[in-house]
Amino acid sequence: MANDDENAAPVGNQPTPKSALIQKIQARDTPNPRWSSHFQNKLMTVPKKPIFGSSDTIFTIGSCFAERIRVALTAEGLNVGPPMQDVPMAHDRYRIDRLPARPHSDYFNTFTILQEFERHIGEWDRDPEDYWLAKDPYWGGETAYQDPYRRLILARTPQDLLEANELVDVAIDRGIREASVFFLTMGMAEVFRNKRTGKIACQKPGYSGGAGADETEFYMSTYEENLENMSRVVGIINQVRPGAKIVVTVSPVGLARTFGEDDILVANTEGKSILRVALGALARKYENVTYFPSYEIVMANAPLSFREDDGRHVANWVVSNIVSAFKSAHFISPENA
């Protein structure tokens, strides 16, 4: 076995604080199995596994942490989609999350990620009348029309809402068709179910002034359901993009609040644990699925890993380390292609 310090060095473009418990992340053929080595050398290892190269297109979907990874990988010169930046905007008629400023839309749970892939293969057709009535925040009217299944898509009329969703469909479908690598980040086990349709909503009710409080009910999803959801996602990817590689992660960003009966720290731990165990089982089930330990990298250096202003979102130096470790472990350099 290689020595713990062999080729190990601080990673990332931003310096790691000297008080961090993990100072080095090393890509290895054989990961470190000993706690003493980790403790004494402030070291974490990531298994080497060739997954992607500079010619690959990466499709990212998931929580806000997926957006951080997308931005960082794009800055590294990689081709990362879906091409949300290409969605035409008409702010006089509809708004789509944070577009065009931030070309990403959050999917916090495995249910909404699965729904997007089911829509892609025609297993779910959106009902044009399946919308919520929200207070109009933009256009001076009394009512805006909100999509329940995508984050903060609001429109002046049902027809405008349908058009906005169809434009997002085009971007996501193109991203799926062109991708050779899929990067999927799961964030929450707590979900809200649409009482009328049984489908899972994209966001907690009332988020950012939106609707959903009367239309949804809280549901704590199970390990079995999340594993089943992600197994179905993998099956669809294998169907439409044979040979594609899939990377799954758990978002380390904590819940802003819980809707269950436990303290927020207890609820957050349970939810993240459900997702982590499900993704571990998924990676063992499918040869083309790799679990990448971004959650563990963050938590090993908590609370330093999190921004001081909110204690939830991941600090830039940690994201930099994660991307560097990801490339070190999984990037196929031209000379090794």
CSV table of C-alpha atoms in Angstrom, one decimal:
chain,number,residue,atom,x,y,z
A,1,MET,CA,0.0,0.0,0.0
A,2,ALA,CA,1.2,3.5,-0.8
A,3,ASN,CA,2.5,5.7,1.9
A,4,ASP,CA,-0.1,8.1,3.2
A,5,ASP,CA,1.9,11.1,2.1
A,6,GLU,CA,2.8,9.8,-1.3
A,7,ASN,CA,1.8,12.5,-3.9
A,8,ALA,CA,-0.6,13.9,-1.4
A,9,ALA,CA,-0.8,17.7,-1.3
A,10,PRO,CA,-3.3,20.4,-0.4
A,11,VAL,CA,-5.7,20.6,-3.3
A,12,GLY,CA,-7.8,23.4,-4.8
A,13,ASN,CA,-7.1,26.9,-5.9
A,14,GLN,CA,-8.0,28.4,-2.5
A,15,PRO,CA,-5.9,27.7,0.6
A,16,THR,CA,-7.2,25.2,3.1
A,17,PRO,CA,-7.3,26.7,6.7
A,18,LYS,CA,-4.5,25.4,8.9
A,19,SER,CA,-7.1,24.3,11.5
A,20,ALA,CA,-8.9,22.0,9.1
A,21,LEU,CA,-9.0,18.4,10.1
A,22,ILE,CA,-8.5,17.3,6.5
A,23,GLN,CA,-5.5,19.0,4.8
A,24,LYS,CA,-5.0,16.6,1.9
A,25,ILE,CA,-7.2,14.6,-0.4
A,26,GLN,CA,-5.4,12.0,-2.4
A,27,ALA,CA,-6.6,9.9,-5.4
A,28,ARG,CA,-5.5,6.3,-5.0
A,29,ASP,CA,-6.0,3.0,-6.7
A,30,THR,CA,-6.6,1.6,-3.2
A,31,PRO,CA,-8.3,3.9,-0.7
A,32,ASN,CA,-7.0,4.3,2.9
A,33,PRO,CA,-8.7,1.7,5.2
A,34,ARG,CA,-7.2,2.9,8.5
A,35,TRP,CA,-8.6,5.6,10.8
A,36,SER,CA,-5.2,6.1,12.4
A,37,SER,CA,-3.7,7.0,9.0
A,38,HIS,CA,-6.5,9.5,8.3
A,39,PHE,CA,-6.1,11.0,11.8
A,40,GLN,CA,-2.4,11.3,12.0
A,41,ASN,CA,-1.9,12.6,8.4
A,42,LYS,CA,-5.1,14.7,8.1
A,43,LEU,CA,-5.7,12.8,4.9
A,44,MET,CA,-8.7,11.6,3.0
A,45,THR,CA,-8.5,9.3,-0.1
A,46,VAL,CA,-10.7,9.0,-3.1
A,47,PRO,CA,-10.6,5.9,-5.3
A,48,LYS,CA,-9.1,6.4,-8.8
A,49,LYS,CA,-11.6,5.5,-11.5
A,50,PRO,CA,-11.5,6.9,-15.1
A,51,ILE,CA,-14.9,8.5,-15.9
A,52,PHE,CA,-14.6,11.5,-18.1
A,53,GLY,CA,-12.2,13.5,-20.3
A,54,SER,CA,-12.1,16.9,-21.9
A,55,SER,CA,-14.3,15.8,-24.8
A,56,ASP,CA,-17.2,14.7,-22.5
A,57,THR,CA,-20.4,16.6,-21.9
A,58,ILE,CA,-21.6,16.5,-18.3
A,59,PHE,CA,-25.2,16.8,-17.3
A,60,THR,CA,-25.8,18.1,-13.8
A,61,ILE,CA,-29.1,18.0,-12.0
A,62,GLY,CA,-30.0,18.3,-8.3
A,63,SER,CA,-29.8,20.7,-5.4
A,64,CYS,CA,-28.0,24.0,-5.2
A,65,PHE,CA,-24.8,22.1,-4.5
A,66,ALA,CA,-25.1,20.7,-8.1
A,67,GLU,CA,-25.0,24.3,-9.3
A,68,ARG,CA,-21.8,25.0,-7.4
A,69,ILE,CA,-20.2,21.9,-9.0
A,70,ARG,CA,-21.5,23.0,-12.4
A,71,VAL,CA,-20.0,26.4,-12.1
A,72,ALA,CA,-16.7,25.1,-10.9
A,73,LEU,CA,-16.4,22.4,-13.6
A,74,THR,CA,-17.3,25.0,-16.2
A,75,ALA,CA,-14.6,27.2,-14.9
A,76,GLU,CA,-12.2,24.3,-15.4
A,77,GLY,CA,-13.0,24.3,-19.2
A,78,LEU,CA,-15.4,21.4,-19.2
A,79,ASN,CA,-18.7,21.3,-21.2
A,80,VAL,CA,-21.4,21.2,-18.6
A,81,GLY,CA,-25.2,21.2,-19.2
A,82,PRO,CA,-28.1,21.2,-19.5
A,83,PRO,CA,-27.9,24.4,-21.5
A,84,MET,CA,-30.3,26.5,-19.4
A,85,GLN,CA,-28.5,29.6,-20.5
A,86,ASP,CA,-30.1,29.0,-24.0
A,87,VAL,CA,-33.7,29.2,-22.7
A,88,PRO,CA,-35.3,32.3,-24.2
A,89,MET,CA,-36.6,34.7,-21.6
A,90,ALA,CA,-39.7,36.9,-21.8
A,91,HIS,CA,-39.9,38.5,-18.4
A,92,ASP,CA,-43.0,40.4,-19.4
A,93,ARG,CA,-44.8,37.1,-19.5
A,94,TYR,CA,-43.0,34.5,-17.4
A,95,ARG,CA,-40.1,34.0,-15.0
A,96,ILE,CA,-38.0,30.9,-14.7
A,97,ASP,CA,-36.2,30.6,-11.4
A,98,ARG,CA,-33.0,32.7,-11.5
A,99,LEU,CA,-32.5,32.6,-15.2
A,100,PRO,CA,-30.7,34.2,-17.0
A,101,ALA,CA,-28.4,35.3,-14.2
A,102,ARG,CA,-27.9,31.8,-12.9
A,103,PRO,CA,-28.4,29.0,-15.5
A,104,HIS,CA,-29.5,26.3,-13.1
A,105,SER,CA,-32.8,25.0,-11.6
A,106,ASP,CA,-32.8,23.1,-8.3
A,107,TYR,CA,-34.2,19.6,-7.9
A,108,PHE,CA,-33.9,18.9,-4.2
A,109,ASN,CA,-35.2,15.3,-4.0
A,110,THR,CA,-35.0,12.0,-6.0
A,111,PHE,CA,-38.7,12.2,-6.9
A,112,THR,CA,-38.5,15.4,-8.9
A,113,ILE,CA,-35.3,14.2,-10.6
A,114,LEU,CA,-37.1,11.0,-11.6
A,115,GLN,CA,-40.1,13.0,-12.8
A,116,GLU,CA,-37.8,14.9,-15.2
A,117,PHE,CA,-36.3,11.8,-16.7
A,118,GLU,CA,-39.8,10.2,-16.9
A,119,ARG,CA,-41.0,13.2,-18.8
A,120,HIS,CA,-38.0,12.9,-21.1
A,121,ILE,CA,-39.0,9.4,-22.3
A,122,GLY,CA,-42.7,10.3,-22.5
A,123,GLU,CA,-43.9,8.5,-19.3
A,124,TRP,CA,-45.3,11.7,-17.9
A,125,ASP,CA,-47.1,14.3,-19.9
A,126,ARG,CA,-47.7,17.6,-18.1
A,127,ASP,CA,-51.4,18.5,-17.7
A,128,PRO,CA,-51.7,22.1,-19.0
A,129,GLU,CA,-54.2,22.7,-16.2
A,130,ASP,CA,-52.0,21.4,-13.4
A,131,TYR,CA,-50.8,24.6,-11.9
A,132,TRP,CA,-51.0,26.6,-8.7
A,133,LEU,CA,-52.5,30.1,-8.3
A,134,ALA,CA,-50.0,32.3,-6.6
A,135,LYS,CA,-49.9,35.9,-5.6
A,136,ASP,CA,-48.6,37.9,-8.6
A,137,PRO,CA,-45.1,39.3,-7.6
A,138,TYR,CA,-44.1,40.8,-11.0
A,139,TRP,CA,-46.9,42.0,-13.3
A,140,GLY,CA,-49.3,44.0,-11.2
A,141,GLY,CA,-52.1,41.5,-11.3
A,142,GLU,CA,-53.8,39.6,-8.6
A,143,THR,CA,-52.8,36.1,-9.7
A,144,ALA,CA,-49.8,34.4,-11.2
A,145,TYR,CA,-49.7,30.8,-12.4
A,146,GLN,CA,-47.0,28.6,-10.9
A,147,ASP,CA,-45.6,25.2,-11.9
A,148,PRO,CA,-45.7,22.7,-9.0
A,149,TYR,CA,-42.9,20.5,-10.3
A,150,ARG,CA,-40.1,22.9,-11.2
A,151,ARG,CA,-38.6,25.6,-9.0
A,152,LEU,CA,-40.2,29.1,-9.2
A,153,ILE,CA,-41.6,29.0,-12.7
A,154,LEU,CA,-44.3,31.7,-12.7
A,155,ALA,CA,-46.3,33.2,-15.5
A,156,ARG,CA,-49.1,35.7,-16.2
A,157,THR,CA,-51.3,33.2,-17.9
A,158,PRO,CA,-51.6,29.4,-18.2
A,159,GLN,CA,-50.5,29.6,-21.8
A,160,ASP,CA,-47.4,31.6,-20.8
A,161,LEU,CA,-46.6,28.9,-18.1
A,162,LEU,CA,-47.0,26.2,-20.7
A,163,GLU,CA,-44.6,28.0,-23.0
A,164,ALA,CA,-42.0,28.5,-20.3
A,165,ASN,CA,-42.1,24.9,-19.4
A,166,GLU,CA,-41.8,23.8,-23.0
A,167,LEU,CA,-38.7,25.9,-23.3
A,168,VAL,CA,-37.2,24.3,-20.3
A,169,ASP,CA,-38.1,20.9,-21.7
A,170,VAL,CA,-36.0,21.7,-24.8
A,171,ALA,CA,-32.9,22.6,-22.8
A,172,ILE,CA,-33.2,19.6,-20.4
A,173,ASP,CA,-33.9,17.1,-23.3
A,174,ARG,CA,-30.9,18.5,-25.2
A,175,GLY,CA,-28.7,18.1,-22.2
A,176,ILE,CA,-29.7,14.5,-21.7
A,177,ARG,CA,-29.3,13.6,-25.3
A,178,GLU,CA,-25.8,15.1,-25.5
A,179,ALA,CA,-24.4,14.0,-22.2
A,180,SER,CA,-21.9,11.2,-21.7
A,181,VAL,CA,-21.6,11.8,-18.0
A,182,PHE,CA,-24.4,12.5,-15.5
A,183,PHE,CA,-23.7,14.2,-12.2
A,184,LEU,CA,-26.7,13.8,-9.9
A,185,THR,CA,-26.9,15.5,-6.4
A,186,MET,CA,-29.5,14.6,-3.9
A,187,GLY,CA,-30.4,17.0,-1.1
A,188,MET,CA,-33.6,16.2,0.8
A,189,ALA,CA,-35.7,13.2,2.0
A,190,GLU,CA,-38.4,15.5,3.2
A,191,VAL,CA,-40.9,16.1,0.4
A,192,PHE,CA,-44.3,17.6,-0.3
A,193,ARG,CA,-46.9,15.6,-2.2
A,194,ASN,CA,-49.5,17.3,-4.5
A,195,LYS,CA,-52.8,16.2,-3.0
A,196,ARG,CA,-54.6,16.2,-6.3
A,197,THR,CA,-52.0,14.4,-8.5
A,198,GLY,CA,-49.9,12.4,-6.1
A,199,LYS,CA,-46.8,13.9,-7.7
A,200,ILE,CA,-44.0,15.3,-5.6
A,201,ALA,CA,-43.6,19.1,-5.6
A,202,CYS,CA,-40.3,20.7,-6.4
A,203,GLN,CA,-40.1,22.9,-3.4
A,204,LYS,CA,-41.6,23.4,0.1
A,205,PRO,CA,-44.9,25.3,0.0
A,206,GLY,CA,-44.8,29.1,0.1
A,207,TYR,CA,-41.2,29.2,-1.0
A,208,SER,CA,-40.2,32.8,-2.0
A,209,GLY,CA,-43.8,33.9,-1.8
A,210,GLY,CA,-45.1,31.1,-4.0
A,211,ALA,CA,-48.1,28.8,-3.6
A,212,GLY,CA,-48.5,25.2,-2.5
A,213,ALA,CA,-49.5,25.4,1.2
A,214,ASP,CA,-53.1,24.3,0.5
A,215,GLU,CA,-52.2,22.0,-2.4
A,216,THR,CA,-49.6,19.8,-0.8
A,217,GLU,CA,-49.0,17.6,2.2
A,218,PHE,CA,-45.7,16.8,4.0
A,219,TYR,CA,-44.2,13.3,3.5
A,220,MET,CA,-41.0,11.8,4.9
A,221,SER,CA,-39.7,9.5,2.2
A,222,THR,CA,-38.0,6.2,2.9
A,223,TYR,CA,-34.7,4.6,2.0
A,224,GLU,CA,-36.5,2.1,-0.2
A,225,GLU,CA,-38.4,4.8,-2.1
A,226,ASN,CA,-35.2,6.8,-2.8
A,227,LEU,CA,-33.3,3.8,-3.9
A,228,GLU,CA,-36.2,2.8,-6.2
A,229,ASN,CA,-36.3,6.3,-7.6
A,230,MET,CA,-32.6,6.5,-8.4
A,231,SER,CA,-32.6,2.9,-9.8
A,232,ARG,CA,-35.3,4.0,-12.2
A,233,VAL,CA,-33.3,7.1,-13.1
A,234,VAL,CA,-30.2,4.9,-13.9
A,235,GLY,CA,-32.4,2.6,-15.9
A,236,ILE,CA,-33.7,5.5,-18.0
A,237,ILE,CA,-30.2,6.9,-18.5
A,238,ASN,CA,-28.9,3.5,-19.6
A,239,GLN,CA,-31.8,3.3,-22.0
A,240,VAL,CA,-31.4,6.7,-23.7
A,241,ARG,CA,-27.6,7.1,-23.3
A,242,PRO,CA,-26.0,3.6,-23.4
A,243,GLY,CA,-22.5,3.6,-22.1
A,244,ALA,CA,-22.9,6.9,-20.1
A,245,LYS,CA,-21.2,7.2,-16.8
A,246,ILE,CA,-23.2,8.3,-13.7
A,247,VAL,CA,-21.8,10.1,-10.6
A,248,VAL,CA,-24.0,10.5,-7.6
A,249,THR,CA,-23.5,12.6,-4.5
A,250,VAL,CA,-25.3,13.8,-1.4
A,251,SER,CA,-25.6,17.5,-1.0
A,252,PRO,CA,-23.9,18.6,2.2
A,253,VAL,CA,-26.0,21.8,2.4
A,254,GLY,CA,-28.2,21.3,5.5
A,255,LEU,CA,-32.0,21.8,5.6
A,256,ALA,CA,-33.0,25.4,6.1
A,257,ARG,CA,-35.8,24.0,8.3
A,258,THR,CA,-37.6,20.8,8.9
A,259,PHE,CA,-41.4,20.1,8.6
A,260,GLY,CA,-41.1,17.0,10.8
A,261,GLU,CA,-41.3,16.7,14.6
A,262,ASP,CA,-37.6,16.5,15.4
A,263,ASP,CA,-35.0,19.2,16.0
A,264,ILE,CA,-33.4,20.5,12.8
A,265,LEU,CA,-30.1,18.8,13.5
A,266,VAL,CA,-31.8,15.4,14.1
A,267,ALA,CA,-34.0,15.8,11.1
A,268,ASN,CA,-31.1,16.8,8.8
A,269,THR,CA,-29.0,13.9,9.9
A,270,GLU,CA,-31.8,11.4,9.3
A,271,GLY,CA,-32.6,12.8,5.8
A,272,LYS,CA,-29.0,12.9,4.7
A,273,SER,CA,-28.4,9.4,6.0
A,274,ILE,CA,-31.4,8.0,4.1
A,275,LEU,CA,-30.0,9.5,0.9
A,276,ARG,CA,-26.4,8.4,1.6
A,277,VAL,CA,-27.3,4.8,2.2
A,278,ALA,CA,-29.5,4.7,-0.9
A,279,LEU,CA,-26.8,6.1,-3.1
A,280,GLY,CA,-24.3,3.6,-1.6
A,281,ALA,CA,-26.6,0.8,-2.5
A,282,LEU,CA,-27.1,2.3,-6.0
A,283,ALA,CA,-23.4,2.4,-6.7
A,284,ARG,CA,-23.0,-1.2,-5.7
A,285,LYS,CA,-25.9,-2.2,-7.8
A,286,TYR,CA,-24.8,-0.6,-11.1
A,287,GLU,CA,-21.4,-0.9,-12.6
A,288,ASN,CA,-21.6,2.5,-14.4
A,289,VAL,CA,-22.6,4.4,-11.2
A,290,THR,CA,-19.9,6.0,-9.0
A,291,TYR,CA,-20.5,7.5,-5.6
A,292,PHE,CA,-18.3,10.6,-5.1
A,293,PRO,CA,-17.8,11.6,-1.4
A,294,SER,CA,-18.3,15.3,-1.6
A,295,TYR,CA,-20.6,15.0,1.5
A,296,GLU,CA,-17.9,13.3,3.5
A,297,ILE,CA,-15.2,15.8,2.3
A,298,VAL,CA,-17.4,18.7,3.6
A,299,MET,CA,-18.5,17.0,6.8
A,300,ALA,CA,-14.9,16.0,7.7
A,301,ASN,CA,-14.0,19.6,8.0
A,302,ALA,CA,-17.2,20.9,9.5
A,303,PRO,CA,-17.9,23.5,10.8
A,304,LEU,CA,-15.1,25.2,8.9
A,305,SER,CA,-16.5,23.8,5.6
A,306,PHE,CA,-19.6,26.1,5.8
A,307,ARG,CA,-20.0,29.8,5.2
A,308,GLU,CA,-19.9,31.8,8.4
A,309,ASP,CA,-22.9,33.8,7.5
A,310,ASP,CA,-25.4,30.9,7.5
A,311,GLY,CA,-23.6,27.7,8.6
A,312,ARG,CA,-25.2,25.7,5.8
A,313,HIS,CA,-23.8,26.6,2.4
A,314,VAL,CA,-20.4,25.3,1.5
A,315,ALA,CA,-17.4,27.6,1.6
A,316,ASN,CA,-15.6,28.3,-1.7
A,317,TRP,CA,-12.3,26.8,-0.5
A,318,VAL,CA,-14.1,23.5,0.1
A,319,VAL,CA,-15.8,23.5,-3.3
A,320,SER,CA,-12.4,24.1,-4.9
A,321,ASN,CA,-11.0,21.1,-3.0
A,322,ILE,CA,-13.9,18.9,-4.1
A,323,VAL,CA,-13.6,19.8,-7.8
A,324,SER,CA,-9.8,19.2,-7.6
A,325,ALA,CA,-10.3,15.9,-5.9
A,326,PHE,CA,-13.0,14.9,-8.5
A,327,LYS,CA,-10.7,15.7,-11.4
A,328,SER,CA,-7.7,13.9,-9.8
A,329,ALA,CA,-9.7,10.8,-9.2
A,330,HIS,CA,-11.9,10.6,-12.3
A,331,PHE,CA,-10.5,12.8,-15.1
A,332,ILE,CA,-8.8,11.0,-18.0
A,333,SER,CA,-5.9,13.1,-19.2
A,334,PRO,CA,-5.1,13.1,-22.9
A,335,GLU,CA,-1.9,11.2,-22.4
A,336,ASN,CA,-3.8,8.5,-20.5
A,337,ALA,CA,-6.8,8.3,-22.9
